[in-house]
mmCIF file of C-alpha atoms and ligand atoms in Angstrom:
data_model
loop_
_atom_site.group_PDB
_atom_site.id
_atom_site.type_symbol
_atom_site.label_atom_id
_atom_site.label_comp_id
_atom_site.label_asym_id
_atom_site.label_seq_id
_atom_site.Cartn_x
_atom_site.Cartn_y
_atom_site.Cartn_z
ATOM 1 C CA MET A 1 31.890 41.239 -151.119
ATOM 2 C CA VAL A 2 32.836 37.599 -151.626
ATOM 3 C CA ARG A 3 29.893 35.179 -151.657
ATOM 4 C CA HIS A 4 30.153 31.697 -150.160
ATOM 5 C CA PHE A 5 27.746 28.757 -150.464
ATOM 6 C CA LEU A 6 27.888 26.928 -147.144
ATOM 7 C CA ASP A 7 24.145 26.374 -146.785
ATOM 8 C CA VAL A 8 21.030 26.687 -148.899
ATOM 9 C CA THR A 9 20.180 29.673 -146.697
ATOM 10 C CA ASP A 10 23.218 31.565 -148.061
ATOM 11 C CA VAL A 11 21.117 32.432 -151.118
ATOM 12 C CA THR A 12 17.759 34.192 -151.221
ATOM 13 C CA ASP A 13 14.655 32.313 -152.380
ATOM 14 C CA GLU A 14 14.887 34.189 -155.660
ATOM 15 C CA GLU A 15 18.569 33.292 -156.111
ATOM 16 C CA LEU A 16 17.834 29.627 -155.403
ATOM 17 C CA ASN A 17 15.144 29.580 -158.083
ATOM 18 C CA LYS A 18 17.584 31.276 -160.469
ATOM 19 C CA LEU A 19 20.319 28.705 -159.714
ATOM 20 C CA ILE A 20 17.858 25.927 -160.569
ATOM 21 C CA ASP A 21 16.911 27.591 -163.866
ATOM 22 C CA TRP A 22 20.554 28.304 -164.740
ATOM 23 C CA GLY A 23 21.342 24.617 -164.135
ATOM 24 C CA ILE A 24 18.572 23.689 -166.581
ATOM 25 C CA GLU A 25 19.894 26.181 -169.150
ATOM 26 C CA ILE A 26 23.553 25.092 -168.762
ATOM 27 C CA LYS A 27 22.501 21.456 -169.199
ATOM 28 C CA LYS A 28 20.742 22.328 -172.480
ATOM 29 C CA ASN A 29 23.540 24.513 -173.856
ATOM 30 C CA PRO A 30 26.844 23.402 -172.273
ATOM 31 C CA GLU A 31 28.882 24.736 -175.215
ATOM 32 C CA LYS A 32 27.835 28.286 -174.348
ATOM 33 C CA TYR A 33 29.845 27.955 -171.126
ATOM 34 C CA SER A 34 32.868 26.100 -172.531
ATOM 35 C CA SER A 35 35.290 28.894 -171.741
ATOM 36 C CA ALA A 36 33.433 30.508 -168.823
ATOM 37 C CA MET A 37 36.103 29.273 -166.364
ATOM 38 C CA LYS A 38 39.127 29.883 -168.599
ATOM 39 C CA ASP A 39 42.282 30.231 -166.475
ATOM 40 C CA LYS A 40 40.275 29.613 -163.286
ATOM 41 C CA THR A 41 41.288 27.008 -160.711
ATOM 42 C CA LEU A 42 39.022 25.241 -158.245
ATOM 43 C CA LEU A 43 40.605 23.754 -155.128
ATOM 44 C CA MET A 44 38.732 20.632 -153.976
ATOM 45 C CA ILE A 45 39.487 19.654 -150.363
ATOM 46 C CA PHE A 46 38.240 16.217 -149.294
ATOM 47 C CA ALA A 47 38.243 14.848 -145.739
ATOM 48 C CA LYS A 48 35.700 12.128 -146.624
ATOM 49 C CA PRO A 49 35.262 9.770 -149.613
ATOM 50 C CA SER A 50 33.294 10.776 -152.713
ATOM 51 C CA LEU A 51 32.342 9.598 -156.191
ATOM 52 C CA ARG A 52 29.772 12.121 -157.461
ATOM 53 C CA THR A 53 31.021 15.300 -155.817
ATOM 54 C CA ARG A 54 34.624 14.775 -156.808
ATOM 55 C CA LEU A 55 33.888 13.792 -160.414
ATOM 56 C CA SER A 56 31.155 16.349 -161.077
ATOM 57 C CA PHE A 57 33.122 19.338 -159.757
ATOM 58 C CA GLU A 58 36.314 18.362 -161.568
ATOM 59 C CA VAL A 59 34.544 17.528 -164.848
ATOM 60 C CA GLY A 60 32.499 20.743 -164.504
ATOM 61 C CA MET A 61 35.679 22.815 -164.353
ATOM 62 C CA THR A 62 37.237 20.940 -167.290
ATOM 63 C CA GLN A 63 34.113 21.424 -169.419
ATOM 64 C CA MET A 64 34.143 25.165 -168.689
ATOM 65 C CA GLY A 65 37.822 25.556 -169.633
ATOM 66 C CA GLY A 66 39.166 25.691 -166.064
ATOM 67 C CA HIS A 67 41.027 23.289 -163.792
ATOM 68 C CA GLY A 68 40.189 21.427 -160.576
ATOM 69 C CA ILE A 69 42.816 20.331 -158.035
ATOM 70 C CA TYR A 70 41.873 17.271 -155.964
ATOM 71 C CA TYR A 71 43.351 17.724 -152.502
ATOM 72 C CA ASP A 72 43.001 14.765 -150.121
ATOM 73 C CA ILE A 73 43.128 16.122 -146.587
ATOM 74 C CA SER A 74 45.197 13.156 -145.409
ATOM 75 C CA THR A 75 48.040 14.592 -147.527
ATOM 76 C CA SER A 76 47.543 18.117 -146.145
ATOM 77 C CA PRO A 77 48.894 19.840 -143.031
ATOM 78 C CA MET A 78 45.442 21.476 -142.551
ATOM 79 C CA GLY A 79 44.053 20.885 -139.073
ATOM 80 C CA LYS A 80 47.312 19.275 -137.935
ATOM 81 C CA LYS A 81 50.445 21.333 -138.632
ATOM 82 C CA GLU A 82 48.564 24.246 -140.173
ATOM 83 C CA SER A 83 45.461 26.089 -139.015
ATOM 84 C CA ILE A 84 42.332 26.406 -141.143
ATOM 85 C CA PRO A 85 42.743 30.224 -141.455
ATOM 86 C CA ASP A 86 46.366 29.871 -142.638
ATOM 87 C CA THR A 87 45.316 27.265 -145.204
ATOM 88 C CA ALA A 88 42.576 29.573 -146.520
ATOM 89 C CA ARG A 89 44.890 32.602 -146.674
ATOM 90 C CA THR A 90 47.463 30.593 -148.619
ATOM 91 C CA ALA A 91 45.086 28.835 -151.042
ATOM 92 C CA GLU A 92 43.502 32.136 -152.110
ATOM 93 C CA ARG A 93 46.901 33.249 -153.456
ATOM 94 C CA TYR A 94 46.800 30.455 -156.076
ATOM 95 C CA CYS A 95 43.168 29.507 -156.627
ATOM 96 C CA ASP A 96 39.960 31.294 -157.646
ATOM 97 C CA ILE A 97 37.344 29.213 -155.832
ATOM 98 C CA VAL A 98 37.330 26.421 -153.216
ATOM 99 C CA MET A 99 35.045 23.530 -152.402
ATOM 100 C CA ALA A 100 35.529 21.461 -149.280
ATOM 101 C CA ARG A 101 34.020 18.264 -147.904
ATOM 102 C CA LEU A 102 34.763 18.311 -144.175
ATOM 103 C CA PHE A 103 33.404 16.662 -141.056
ATOM 104 C CA GLU A 104 32.509 19.561 -138.743
ATOM 105 C CA HIS A 105 30.386 22.368 -140.149
ATOM 106 C CA LYS A 106 32.162 24.909 -137.928
ATOM 107 C CA ASP A 107 35.397 24.130 -139.814
ATOM 108 C CA ILE A 108 33.987 25.173 -143.197
ATOM 109 C CA VAL A 109 32.520 28.291 -141.586
ATOM 110 C CA GLU A 110 35.981 29.113 -140.180
ATOM 111 C CA TYR A 111 37.554 28.464 -143.590
ATOM 112 C CA ALA A 112 35.078 30.777 -145.317
ATOM 113 C CA GLU A 113 35.513 33.503 -142.699
ATOM 114 C CA ASN A 114 39.176 33.597 -143.618
ATOM 115 C CA SER A 115 38.849 33.305 -147.386
ATOM 116 C CA LYS A 116 38.754 36.139 -149.910
ATOM 117 C CA ILE A 117 37.679 33.666 -152.618
ATOM 118 C CA PRO A 118 34.288 31.876 -152.684
ATOM 119 C CA VAL A 119 33.969 28.700 -150.601
ATOM 120 C CA ILE A 120 31.453 25.961 -151.404
ATOM 121 C CA ASN A 121 30.314 23.369 -148.874
ATOM 122 C CA ALA A 122 30.611 19.989 -150.588
ATOM 123 C CA LEU A 123 29.051 18.252 -147.524
ATOM 124 C CA THR A 124 29.608 18.514 -143.809
ATOM 125 C CA ASN A 125 28.007 16.401 -141.090
ATOM 126 C CA TYR A 126 25.340 19.123 -140.901
ATOM 127 C CA SER A 127 24.435 20.013 -144.506
ATOM 128 C CA HIS A 128 24.867 19.229 -148.208
ATOM 129 C CA PRO A 129 23.600 22.295 -150.111
ATOM 130 C CA CYS A 130 25.009 21.470 -153.598
ATOM 131 C CA GLN A 131 23.112 18.185 -153.555
ATOM 132 C CA ILE A 132 19.839 19.973 -152.982
ATOM 133 C CA VAL A 133 20.254 22.479 -155.834
ATOM 134 C CA CYS A 134 20.787 19.489 -158.123
ATOM 135 C CA ASP A 135 17.799 17.672 -156.593
ATOM 136 C CA LEU A 136 15.459 20.626 -157.062
ATOM 137 C CA GLN A 137 16.672 20.977 -160.648
ATOM 138 C CA ILE A 138 15.824 17.359 -161.489
ATOM 139 C CA ILE A 139 12.434 17.587 -159.741
ATOM 140 C CA LYS A 140 11.608 20.702 -161.767
ATOM 141 C CA GLU A 141 12.702 18.969 -164.979
ATOM 142 C CA LYS A 142 10.609 15.869 -164.246
ATOM 143 C CA LYS A 143 7.513 17.570 -162.801
ATOM 144 C CA GLY A 144 7.572 20.917 -164.600
ATOM 145 C CA LYS A 145 7.309 22.875 -161.312
ATOM 146 C CA LEU A 146 8.332 22.864 -157.658
ATOM 147 C CA ASN A 147 5.803 25.056 -155.875
ATOM 148 C CA GLY A 148 3.009 23.041 -154.240
ATOM 149 C CA LEU A 149 4.610 19.597 -154.692
ATOM 150 C CA LYS A 150 5.089 17.234 -151.743
ATOM 151 C CA LEU A 151 8.445 15.568 -151.021
ATOM 152 C CA ALA A 152 8.561 12.754 -148.478
ATOM 153 C CA TYR A 153 11.961 12.058 -146.952
ATOM 154 C CA LEU A 154 12.344 8.720 -145.153
ATOM 155 C CA GLY A 155 14.993 7.341 -142.833
ATOM 156 C CA ASP A 156 17.933 8.843 -140.962
ATOM 157 C CA SER A 157 16.941 12.470 -140.530
ATOM 158 C CA ASN A 158 19.575 13.848 -138.191
ATOM 159 C CA ASN A 159 21.305 14.113 -141.480
ATOM 160 C CA ASN A 160 23.046 16.606 -143.760
ATOM 161 C CA VAL A 161 20.866 15.838 -146.801
ATOM 162 C CA THR A 162 17.657 16.044 -144.743
ATOM 163 C CA HIS A 163 18.627 19.428 -143.297
ATOM 164 C CA SER A 164 19.435 20.887 -146.712
ATOM 165 C CA LEU A 165 16.292 19.366 -148.265
ATOM 166 C CA MET A 166 14.190 21.008 -145.554
ATOM 167 C CA HIS A 167 15.809 24.368 -146.289
ATOM 168 C CA GLY A 168 15.580 23.916 -150.072
ATOM 169 C CA CYS A 169 11.983 22.683 -150.201
ATOM 170 C CA SER A 170 10.648 25.408 -147.919
ATOM 171 C CA LYS A 171 12.487 28.092 -149.919
ATOM 172 C CA VAL A 172 10.899 27.016 -153.222
ATOM 173 C CA GLY A 173 7.415 26.461 -151.787
ATOM 174 C CA MET A 174 7.478 22.650 -151.672
ATOM 175 C CA ASN A 175 5.867 20.720 -148.828
ATOM 176 C CA ILE A 176 8.232 18.341 -147.056
ATOM 177 C CA SER A 177 7.253 15.495 -144.794
ATOM 178 C CA VAL A 178 10.099 13.819 -142.899
ATOM 179 C CA GLY A 179 9.438 10.291 -141.652
ATOM 180 C CA CYS A 180 11.971 9.083 -139.069
ATOM 181 C CA PRO A 181 12.267 7.203 -135.764
ATOM 182 C CA GLU A 182 11.596 9.204 -132.617
ATOM 183 C CA GLY A 183 14.509 10.695 -130.692
ATOM 184 C CA GLU A 184 17.277 13.211 -131.298
ATOM 185 C CA GLU A 185 19.651 10.694 -132.845
ATOM 186 C CA TYR A 186 17.380 10.184 -135.864
ATOM 187 C CA SER A 187 15.435 13.458 -136.105
ATOM 188 C CA PRO A 188 16.370 16.721 -137.838
ATOM 189 C CA GLN A 189 18.068 19.289 -135.622
ATOM 190 C CA LYS A 190 15.579 21.490 -133.760
ATOM 191 C CA LYS A 191 17.205 24.639 -135.150
ATOM 192 C CA VAL A 192 16.544 23.464 -138.727
ATOM 193 C CA VAL A 193 12.932 22.567 -137.920
ATOM 194 C CA GLU A 194 12.330 26.020 -136.435
ATOM 195 C CA GLU A 195 14.077 27.848 -139.286
ATOM 196 C CA THR A 196 12.310 25.925 -142.022
ATOM 197 C CA GLU A 197 8.868 26.222 -140.395
ATOM 198 C CA LYS A 198 9.286 30.005 -140.572
ATOM 199 C CA ILE A 199 10.412 29.930 -144.216
ATOM 200 C CA ALA A 200 7.564 27.553 -145.099
ATOM 201 C CA GLU A 201 4.983 29.796 -143.469
ATOM 202 C CA LYS A 202 6.214 32.723 -145.562
ATOM 203 C CA ASN A 203 6.105 30.616 -148.750
ATOM 204 C CA ASN A 204 2.749 28.998 -148.051
ATOM 205 C CA CYS A 205 3.992 25.439 -147.721
ATOM 206 C CA LYS A 206 4.479 22.919 -144.893
ATOM 207 C CA VAL A 207 7.315 21.187 -143.043
ATOM 208 C CA GLU A 208 6.284 18.218 -140.952
ATOM 209 C CA ILE A 209 8.147 15.582 -138.962
ATOM 210 C CA VAL A 210 6.258 12.326 -138.468
ATOM 211 C CA HIS A 211 7.229 8.956 -137.050
ATOM 212 C CA ASN A 212 5.174 6.796 -139.368
ATOM 213 C CA SER A 213 6.459 6.041 -142.857
ATOM 214 C CA LYS A 214 3.033 5.674 -144.524
ATOM 215 C CA GLU A 215 1.872 8.983 -143.124
ATOM 216 C CA ALA A 216 5.022 10.686 -144.457
ATOM 217 C CA VAL A 217 4.661 9.217 -147.939
ATOM 218 C CA LYS A 218 0.899 9.773 -148.316
ATOM 219 C CA ASP A 219 0.204 11.479 -151.674
ATOM 220 C CA ALA A 220 3.847 12.462 -152.161
ATOM 221 C CA ASP A 221 5.137 13.530 -155.582
ATOM 222 C CA VAL A 222 8.711 12.673 -154.615
ATOM 223 C CA VAL A 223 9.957 9.955 -152.250
ATOM 224 C CA TYR A 224 13.556 10.484 -151.109
ATOM 225 C CA THR A 225 15.906 8.523 -148.899
ATOM 226 C CA ASP A 226 19.578 8.614 -147.918
ATOM 227 C CA SER A 227 22.138 6.250 -146.419
ATOM 228 C CA TRP A 228 21.598 4.973 -142.880
ATOM 229 C CA MET A 229 25.373 4.987 -142.404
ATOM 230 C CA SER A 230 26.552 8.454 -143.434
ATOM 231 C CA TYR A 231 30.309 8.860 -143.858
ATOM 232 C CA HIS A 232 30.713 10.248 -140.334
ATOM 233 C CA ILE A 233 28.696 7.562 -138.490
ATOM 234 C CA ASP A 234 30.621 5.075 -136.322
ATOM 235 C CA PRO A 235 30.537 1.648 -138.107
ATOM 236 C CA ALA A 236 29.964 0.006 -134.698
ATOM 237 C CA LYS A 237 26.455 1.514 -134.728
ATOM 238 C CA LYS A 238 25.413 -0.293 -137.901
ATOM 239 C CA GLU A 239 23.299 -3.071 -136.389
ATOM 240 C CA GLU A 240 21.496 -0.810 -133.929
ATOM 241 C CA ARG A 241 20.728 1.692 -136.703
ATOM 242 C CA ILE A 242 19.425 -0.960 -139.108
ATOM 243 C CA ASN A 243 16.982 -2.169 -136.445
ATOM 244 C CA LYS A 244 15.793 1.349 -135.716
ATOM 245 C CA LEU A 245 15.547 2.504 -139.342
ATOM 246 C CA MET A 246 14.107 -0.600 -141.042
ATOM 247 C CA PRO A 247 10.472 0.568 -140.485
ATOM 248 C CA PHE A 248 11.399 3.577 -142.674
ATOM 249 C CA GLN A 249 12.798 1.559 -145.580
ATOM 250 C CA VAL A 250 11.404 2.622 -148.970
ATOM 251 C CA ASN A 251 9.942 -0.517 -150.570
ATOM 252 C CA SER A 252 7.253 -1.211 -153.158
ATOM 253 C CA GLU A 253 4.552 -1.499 -150.485
ATOM 254 C CA LEU A 254 5.392 1.961 -149.155
ATOM 255 C CA MET A 255 5.604 3.494 -152.654
ATOM 256 C CA LYS A 256 1.902 2.612 -153.120
ATOM 257 C CA PHE A 257 1.000 5.312 -150.595
ATOM 258 C CA ALA A 258 2.628 8.013 -152.748
ATOM 259 C CA LYS A 259 0.979 9.414 -155.893
ATOM 260 C CA PRO A 260 0.970 6.888 -158.760
ATOM 261 C CA ASP A 261 3.390 9.086 -160.748
ATOM 262 C CA ALA A 262 5.731 9.705 -157.801
ATOM 263 C CA ILE A 263 9.454 9.640 -158.463
ATOM 264 C CA PHE A 264 12.032 7.959 -156.217
ATOM 265 C CA MET A 265 15.280 9.736 -155.345
ATOM 266 C CA ASN A 266 18.444 8.960 -153.393
ATOM 267 C CA CYS A 267 21.504 11.237 -153.401
ATOM 268 C CA LEU A 268 23.667 8.080 -153.540
ATOM 269 C CA PRO A 269 25.693 6.110 -152.510
ATOM 270 C CA ALA A 270 22.847 3.624 -151.871
ATOM 271 C CA LEU A 271 22.705 0.154 -150.366
ATOM 272 C CA ARG A 272 20.000 -2.117 -151.732
ATOM 273 C CA GLY A 273 18.100 -3.909 -148.968
ATOM 274 C CA TYR A 274 18.701 -1.123 -146.448
ATOM 275 C CA GLU A 275 17.314 2.403 -146.984
ATOM 276 C CA GLN A 276 15.459 1.129 -150.077
ATOM 277 C CA THR A 277 14.873 -2.194 -151.771
ATOM 278 C CA ALA A 278 16.477 -3.092 -155.115
ATOM 279 C CA GLU A 279 12.983 -3.241 -156.599
ATOM 280 C CA VAL A 280 12.473 0.461 -155.894
ATOM 281 C CA ILE A 281 15.888 1.880 -156.784
ATOM 282 C CA ASP A 282 16.133 -0.225 -159.948
ATOM 283 C CA GLY A 283 12.444 0.189 -160.782
ATOM 284 C CA PRO A 284 10.581 2.502 -163.178
ATOM 285 C CA GLN A 285 9.922 5.279 -160.644
ATOM 286 C CA SER A 286 13.598 5.698 -159.769
ATOM 287 C CA ILE A 287 15.447 8.685 -161.227
ATOM 288 C CA VAL A 288 18.630 8.335 -159.175
ATOM 289 C CA PHE A 289 21.095 8.472 -162.081
ATOM 290 C CA ASP A 290 19.391 11.478 -163.720
ATOM 291 C CA GLN A 291 19.632 13.017 -160.261
ATOM 292 C CA ALA A 292 23.350 12.201 -160.002
ATOM 293 C CA GLU A 293 23.975 13.666 -163.472
ATOM 294 C CA ASN A 294 22.551 16.997 -162.387
ATOM 295 C CA ARG A 295 25.362 17.477 -159.863
ATOM 296 C CA LEU A 296 27.431 18.465 -162.899
ATOM 297 C CA HIS A 297 25.015 21.056 -164.263
ATOM 298 C CA ALA A 298 23.835 22.519 -160.956
ATOM 299 C CA GLN A 299 27.366 22.958 -159.608
ATOM 300 C CA LYS A 300 28.470 24.715 -162.794
ATOM 301 C CA ALA A 301 25.665 27.199 -162.071
ATOM 302 C CA ILE A 302 26.754 27.554 -158.418
ATOM 303 C CA MET A 303 30.396 28.218 -159.340
ATOM 304 C CA LEU A 304 29.524 30.716 -162.094
ATOM 305 C CA PHE A 305 27.134 32.511 -159.743
ATOM 306 C CA LEU A 306 29.702 32.808 -156.930
ATOM 307 C CA LEU A 307 32.296 34.169 -159.349
ATOM 308 C CA GLY A 308 29.782 36.715 -160.647
ATOM 309 C CA LYS A 309 29.766 35.231 -164.141
ATOM 310 C CA ILE A 310 25.988 34.788 -164.282
ATOM 311 C CA LYS A 311 23.518 37.240 -162.824
HETATM 312 N N1 LIG B 1 25.751 12.383 -153.320
HETATM 313 C C1 LIG B 1 27.049 12.602 -153.070
HETATM 314 O O1 LIG B 1 27.468 13.645 -152.562
HETATM 315 O O2 LIG B 1 27.840 11.563 -153.461
HETATM 316 P P1 LIG B 1 29.388 11.386 -153.157
HETATM 317 O O3 LIG B 1 29.528 11.109 -151.690
HETATM 318 O O4 LIG B 1 29.818 10.222 -153.999
HETATM 319 O O5 LIG B 1 30.110 12.632 -153.540
HETATM 320 N N1 LIG B 2 24.260 11.548 -145.630
HETATM 321 C C1 LIG B 2 25.267 11.014 -146.502
HETATM 322 C C2 LIG B 2 25.280 11.727 -147.806
HETATM 323 C C3 LIG B 2 26.239 11.183 -148.807
HETATM 324 C C4 LIG B 2 26.279 11.964 -150.070
HETATM 325 C C5 LIG B 2 26.623 11.096 -145.829
HETATM 326 O O1 LIG B 2 26.909 12.085 -145.145
HETATM 327 O O2 LIG B 2 27.404 10.180 -146.006
#
């Protein structure tokens, strides 16, 4: 049966740990995989902008001897003159694997339901699973383990990256503390909180949502933040959101509440002076560009896994 990767929960805990270790191995020995995707084509559908996702997937295919097709949705009939199922049933006749960055999560689910080739979620409004495999890989590389660590996520938490981090951390036994303003608009979806609390209980770790930034960051090994203005947020909301989210900005004062050897992460793109200060993102604890690099290695592992080329 075809495997898709629409959410971190599409893989078992064991598979997630394997993906992380494969990413580490592929990064060390890229030449071993230089023809692993020979004659394979990845279709890359984008409805939103991207730097990292677009480059890392396309370069990943090139480095493994395959090809990536960048397909800007504004030049596609999909969703306008052509249905999602018809697009999927056509693309599978040419391509071997698909990744899509769409707005609504239900659209990627519909695409996958109609696709005989693997579909990868390259970010929807709801989740960003590829990002989190890369993030867990870099945390494991920097800290030597995942189990038992504490990650503090600060800021906008009704957010794709937050949801996938909650799933990812609980699946690998990491504690996650989310610090965000009160209210539905800024908090993780209830469904994700309930799901991840169950996973965390099974894996002996904790998921907590708090509304105080210092409490969230206390003794954290990793401090993580994301944009306050995700691609799908109405630009007219900017001022209101800045006012609400500023108490959750990651700055040097806040970093003092984390462990002294804590690392700072942001999936990028980042705006200095908003979700974090320049001092933090450009400072010695920041690993954001090592983190960005791992998109390349982790996604190679995801694609090889879905095509059954690593087991
Ligand atoms: N982190 C991430 O997905 O970046 P892009 O939006 O540039 O792809
Ligand atoms: N939450 C951000 C992530 C960007 C990679 C967004 O959706 O824009």
